[in-house]
PDB file of N, CA and C in Angstrom:
ATOM      1  N   UNK A   1     -28.042  12.977  -8.711  1.00  0.00           N
ATOM      2  CA  UNK A   1     -27.497  11.655  -9.179  1.00  0.00           C
ATOM      3  C   UNK A   1     -27.655  11.112  -8.331  1.00  0.00           C
ATOM      4  N   UNK A   2     -27.269   9.597  -9.223  1.00  0.00           N
ATOM      5  CA  UNK A   2     -28.216   8.762  -8.703  1.00  0.00           C
ATOM      6  C   UNK A   2     -26.266   7.794  -7.692  1.00  0.00           C
ATOM      7  N   UNK A   3     -26.679   6.630  -7.003  1.00  0.00           N
ATOM      8  CA  UNK A   3     -25.929   6.945  -6.012  1.00  0.00           C
ATOM      9  C   UNK A   3     -24.500   5.672  -6.729  1.00  0.00           C
ATOM     10  N   UNK A   4     -25.333   5.064  -8.097  1.00  0.00           N
ATOM     11  CA  UNK A   4     -24.141   4.123  -8.721  1.00  0.00           C
ATOM     12  C   UNK A   4     -23.155   5.295  -9.216  1.00  0.00           C
ATOM     13  N   UNK A   5     -23.800   6.081  -9.815  1.00  0.00           N
ATOM     14  CA  UNK A   5     -22.795   6.996 -10.963  1.00  0.00           C
ATOM     15  C   UNK A   5     -22.599   7.749  -9.781  1.00  0.00           C
ATOM     16  N   UNK A   6     -22.476   8.277  -8.449  1.00  0.00           N
ATOM     17  CA  UNK A   6     -21.278   8.908  -7.462  1.00  0.00           C
ATOM     18  C   UNK A   6     -20.671   7.607  -6.878  1.00  0.00           C
ATOM     19  N   UNK A   7     -20.438   6.369  -6.896  1.00  0.00           N
ATOM     20  CA  UNK A   7     -19.707   4.859  -7.029  1.00  0.00           C
ATOM     21  C   UNK A   7     -18.591   5.278  -7.961  1.00  0.00           C
ATOM     22  N   UNK A   8     -19.438   5.219  -8.541  1.00  0.00           N
ATOM     23  CA  UNK A   8     -18.472   5.063 -10.686  1.00  0.00           C
ATOM     24  C   UNK A   8     -17.468   6.831 -10.160  1.00  0.00           C
ATOM     25  N   UNK A   9     -18.049   7.157 -10.408  1.00  0.00           N
ATOM     26  CA  UNK A   9     -16.706   9.015 -10.801  1.00  0.00           C
ATOM     27  C   UNK A   9     -15.711   8.700  -9.260  1.00  0.00           C
ATOM     28  N   UNK A  10     -16.506   7.797  -7.612  1.00  0.00           N
ATOM     29  CA  UNK A  10     -15.504   7.911  -7.207  1.00  0.00           C
ATOM     30  C   UNK A  10     -14.341   7.532  -7.803  1.00  0.00           C
ATOM     31  N   UNK A  11     -14.940   5.721  -8.032  1.00  0.00           N
ATOM     32  CA  UNK A  11     -13.499   5.193  -8.227  1.00  0.00           C
ATOM     33  C   UNK A  11     -13.095   5.798  -9.505  1.00  0.00           C
ATOM     34  N   UNK A  12     -13.432   6.344 -10.857  1.00  0.00           N
ATOM     35  CA  UNK A  12     -12.073   6.499 -11.432  1.00  0.00           C
ATOM     36  C   UNK A  12     -11.097   7.906 -10.915  1.00  0.00           C
ATOM     37  N   UNK A  13     -11.880   8.386  -9.970  1.00  0.00           N
ATOM     38  CA  UNK A  13     -11.082   9.366  -9.739  1.00  0.00           C
ATOM     39  C   UNK A  13      -9.714   8.549  -8.320  1.00  0.00           C
ATOM     40  N   UNK A  14     -10.344   7.727  -7.636  1.00  0.00           N
ATOM     41  CA  UNK A  14      -9.670   6.487  -6.732  1.00  0.00           C
ATOM     42  C   UNK A  14      -8.016   6.010  -7.686  1.00  0.00           C
ATOM     43  N   UNK A  15      -8.777   6.167  -9.314  1.00  0.00           N
ATOM     44  CA  UNK A  15      -7.300   5.210 -10.057  1.00  0.00           C
ATOM     45  C   UNK A  15      -6.726   5.425  -9.561  1.00  0.00           C
ATOM     46  N   UNK A  16      -5.276   4.117  -9.832  1.00  0.00           N
ATOM     47  CA  UNK A  16      -3.969   5.180  -9.432  1.00  0.00           C
ATOM     48  C   UNK A  16      -2.728   4.105 -10.510  1.00  0.00           C
ATOM     49  N   UNK A  17      -2.061   4.588 -11.443  1.00  0.00           N
ATOM     50  CA  UNK A  17      -1.522   4.334 -12.735  1.00  0.00           C
ATOM     51  C   UNK A  17      -0.594   2.967 -11.332  1.00  0.00           C
ATOM     52  N   UNK A  18      -0.078   2.218 -12.272  1.00  0.00           N
ATOM     53  CA  UNK A  18       0.896   1.520 -12.251  1.00  0.00           C
ATOM     54  C   UNK A  18       2.255   1.927 -12.005  1.00  0.00           C
ATOM     55  N   UNK A  19       3.143   3.061 -12.185  1.00  0.00           N
ATOM     56  CA  UNK A  19       4.142   3.402 -11.688  1.00  0.00           C
ATOM     57  C   UNK A  19       3.836   4.264 -10.274  1.00  0.00           C
ATOM     58  N   UNK A  20       1.745   4.272  -9.776  1.00  0.00           N
ATOM     59  CA  UNK A  20       1.895   4.845  -8.584  1.00  0.00           C
ATOM     60  C   UNK A  20       1.622   4.230  -7.572  1.00  0.00           C
ATOM     61  N   UNK A  21       1.246   3.221  -8.041  1.00  0.00           N
ATOM     62  CA  UNK A  21       0.840   1.904  -7.276  1.00  0.00           C
ATOM     63  C   UNK A  21       2.200   0.958  -6.626  1.00  0.00           C
ATOM     64  N   UNK A  22       3.038   0.789  -7.615  1.00  0.00           N
ATOM     65  CA  UNK A  22       4.312   0.422  -7.749  1.00  0.00           C
ATOM     66  C   UNK A  22       5.515   1.349  -6.621  1.00  0.00           C
ATOM     67  N   UNK A  23       5.338   2.425  -7.148  1.00  0.00           N
ATOM     68  CA  UNK A  23       6.259   3.429  -5.875  1.00  0.00           C
ATOM     69  C   UNK A  23       5.160   2.921  -4.791  1.00  0.00           C
ATOM     70  N   UNK A  24       3.930   2.851  -4.387  1.00  0.00           N
ATOM     71  CA  UNK A  24       3.768   2.970  -2.864  1.00  0.00           C
ATOM     72  C   UNK A  24       3.759   1.142  -2.395  1.00  0.00           C
ATOM     73  N   UNK A  25       3.767   0.983  -2.885  1.00  0.00           N
ATOM     74  CA  UNK A  25       4.264  -1.078  -2.451  1.00  0.00           C
ATOM     75  C   UNK A  25       5.694  -0.894  -2.339  1.00  0.00           C
ATOM     76  N   UNK A  26       6.908  -0.497  -2.932  1.00  0.00           N
ATOM     77  CA  UNK A  26       8.023   0.138  -2.428  1.00  0.00           C
ATOM     78  C   UNK A  26       8.492   0.972  -1.198  1.00  0.00           C
ATOM     79  N   UNK A  27       7.241   2.051  -0.796  1.00  0.00           N
ATOM     80  CA  UNK A  27       7.701   2.827   0.027  1.00  0.00           C
ATOM     81  C   UNK A  27       7.217   1.653   0.790  1.00  0.00           C
ATOM     82  N   UNK A  28       6.255   1.033   0.346  1.00  0.00           N
ATOM     83  CA  UNK A  28       5.878   0.134   2.263  1.00  0.00           C
ATOM     84  C   UNK A  28       6.841  -0.900   2.339  1.00  0.00           C
ATOM     85  N   UNK A  29       7.368  -1.094   0.939  1.00  0.00           N
ATOM     86  CA  UNK A  29       8.593  -2.344   1.295  1.00  0.00           C
ATOM     87  C   UNK A  29       9.627  -2.100   2.327  1.00  0.00           C
ATOM     88  N   UNK A  30      10.236  -0.522   1.992  1.00  0.00           N
ATOM     89  CA  UNK A  30      11.045   0.299   2.565  1.00  0.00           C
ATOM     90  C   UNK A  30      11.298   0.296   3.938  1.00  0.00           C
ATOM     91  N   UNK A  31       9.231   0.638   4.165  1.00  0.00           N
ATOM     92  CA  UNK A  31       8.907   0.342   6.080  1.00  0.00           C
ATOM     93  C   UNK A  31       8.815  -0.820   6.795  1.00  0.00           C
ATOM     94  N   UNK A  32       8.425  -2.048   6.048  1.00  0.00           N
ATOM     95  CA  UNK A  32       8.690  -2.979   6.460  1.00  0.00           C
ATOM     96  C   UNK A  32      10.120  -4.102   6.643  1.00  0.00           C
ATOM     97  N   UNK A  33      10.253  -3.464   5.540  1.00  0.00           N
ATOM     98  CA  UNK A  33      12.095  -4.043   5.973  1.00  0.00           C
ATOM     99  C   UNK A  33      13.129  -2.711   5.992  1.00  0.00           C
ATOM    100  N   UNK A  34      13.392  -1.464   6.773  1.00  0.00           N
ATOM    101  CA  UNK A  34      14.354  -0.503   6.890  1.00  0.00           C
ATOM    102  C   UNK A  34      15.936  -1.236   6.793  1.00  0.00           C
ATOM    103  N   UNK A  35      16.376  -2.864   7.332  1.00  0.00           N
ATOM    104  CA  UNK A  35      17.348  -3.203   7.341  1.00  0.00           C
ATOM    105  C   UNK A  35      18.089  -3.552   5.752  1.00  0.00           C
ATOM    106  N   UNK A  36      16.937  -2.997   4.626  1.00  0.00           N
ATOM    107  CA  UNK A  36      17.311  -4.097   3.325  1.00  0.00           C
ATOM    108  C   UNK A  36      17.895  -4.851   2.974  1.00  0.00           C
ATOM    109  N   UNK A  37      17.238  -5.949   3.762  1.00  0.00           N
ATOM    110  CA  UNK A  37      17.650  -7.586   3.138  1.00  0.00           C
ATOM    111  C   UNK A  37      16.977  -7.819   2.340  1.00  0.00           C
ATOM    112  N   UNK A  38      15.891  -7.480   1.754  1.00  0.00           N
ATOM    113  CA  UNK A  38      15.109  -7.975   0.480  1.00  0.00           C
ATOM    114  C   UNK A  38      14.100  -9.360   0.510  1.00  0.00           C
ATOM    115  N   UNK A  39      14.446  -9.430   1.988  1.00  0.00           N
ATOM    116  CA  UNK A  39      13.434 -10.418   2.374  1.00  0.00           C
ATOM    117  C   UNK A  39      12.286 -10.304   3.663  1.00  0.00           C
ATOM    118  N   UNK A  40      11.414 -11.066   3.878  1.00  0.00           N
ATOM    119  CA  UNK A  40      10.819 -10.913   5.242  1.00  0.00           C
ATOM    120  C   UNK A  40      10.373 -12.152   5.826  1.00  0.00           C
ATOM    121  N   UNK A  41      10.459 -12.440   6.626  1.00  0.00           N
ATOM    122  CA  UNK A  41       9.275 -13.592   7.075  1.00  0.00           C
ATOM    123  C   UNK A  41       8.443 -13.274   8.157  1.00  0.00           C
ATOM    124  N   UNK A  42       7.599 -13.884   8.464  1.00  0.00           N
ATOM    125  CA  UNK A  42       6.701 -13.638   9.448  1.00  0.00           C
ATOM    126  C   UNK A  42       6.874 -12.903  10.514  1.00  0.00           C
ATOM    127  N   UNK A  43       7.695 -12.905  11.375  1.00  0.00           N
ATOM    128  CA  UNK A  43       8.287 -12.639  12.614  1.00  0.00           C
ATOM    129  C   UNK A  43       8.602 -11.148  12.162  1.00  0.00           C
ATOM    130  N   UNK A  44       9.412 -10.923  11.295  1.00  0.00           N
ATOM    131  CA  UNK A  44       9.817  -9.976  10.557  1.00  0.00           C
ATOM    132  C   UNK A  44       8.631  -9.138   9.884  1.00  0.00           C
ATOM    133  N   UNK A  45       7.511  -9.701   8.993  1.00  0.00           N
ATOM    134  CA  UNK A  45       6.433  -8.724   9.127  1.00  0.00           C
ATOM    135  C   UNK A  45       6.152  -8.340  10.729  1.00  0.00           C
ATOM    136  N   UNK A  46       5.254  -8.944  10.893  1.00  0.00           N
ATOM    137  CA  UNK A  46       4.521  -8.725  12.192  1.00  0.00           C
ATOM    138  C   UNK A  46       5.381  -7.398  12.620  1.00  0.00           C
ATOM    139  N   UNK A  47       6.936  -7.189  12.896  1.00  0.00           N
ATOM    140  CA  UNK A  47       7.910  -6.306  13.572  1.00  0.00           C
ATOM    141  C   UNK A  47       6.828  -4.921  12.821  1.00  0.00           C
ATOM    142  N   UNK A  48       7.174  -5.023  11.766  1.00  0.00           N
ATOM    143  CA  UNK A  48       7.000  -4.000  10.686  1.00  0.00           C
ATOM    144  C   UNK A  48       5.805  -3.820  10.647  1.00  0.00           C
ATOM    145  N   UNK A  49       4.539  -4.084  11.023  1.00  0.00           N
ATOM    146  CA  UNK A  49       3.284  -3.910  10.974  1.00  0.00           C
ATOM    147  C   UNK A  49       3.583  -3.177  11.634  1.00  0.00           C
ATOM    148  N   UNK A  50       3.760  -3.370  13.095  1.00  0.00           N
ATOM    149  CA  UNK A  50       3.306  -2.794  14.347  1.00  0.00           C
ATOM    150  C   UNK A  50       4.535  -1.446  13.986  1.00  0.00           C
ATOM    151  N   UNK A  51       5.250  -1.545  13.824  1.00  0.00           N
ATOM    152  CA  UNK A  51       6.442  -0.546  13.833  1.00  0.00           C
ATOM    153  C   UNK A  51       5.208   0.632  12.704  1.00  0.00           C
ATOM    154  N   UNK A  52       4.273   0.337  11.608  1.00  0.00           N
ATOM    155  CA  UNK A  52       3.810   0.828  10.543  1.00  0.00           C
ATOM    156  C   UNK A  52       2.481   1.780  11.396  1.00  0.00           C
ATOM    157  N   UNK A  53       2.346   0.893  12.809  1.00  0.00           N
ATOM    158  CA  UNK A  53       0.604   0.884  13.470  1.00  0.00           C
ATOM    159  C   UNK A  53      -0.077   0.398  12.547  1.00  0.00           C
ATOM    160  N   UNK A  54      -0.122  -1.556  11.935  1.00  0.00           N
ATOM    161  CA  UNK A  54      -1.155  -1.510  11.736  1.00  0.00           C
ATOM    162  C   UNK A  54      -1.562  -2.854  12.472  1.00  0.00           C
TER     163      UNK A  54
END
């Protein structure tokens, strides 16, 4: 199997549906904004990223 075929196969396996992507983004947002203010400034973003170890 050629490397391009392997890469193409992996890309297909790694694709996510729009619903899966939306859920993943929503879960990330909940972790970055635990107080549920639905807004995030730069300071809050930095704090949230530290909280999730990024």
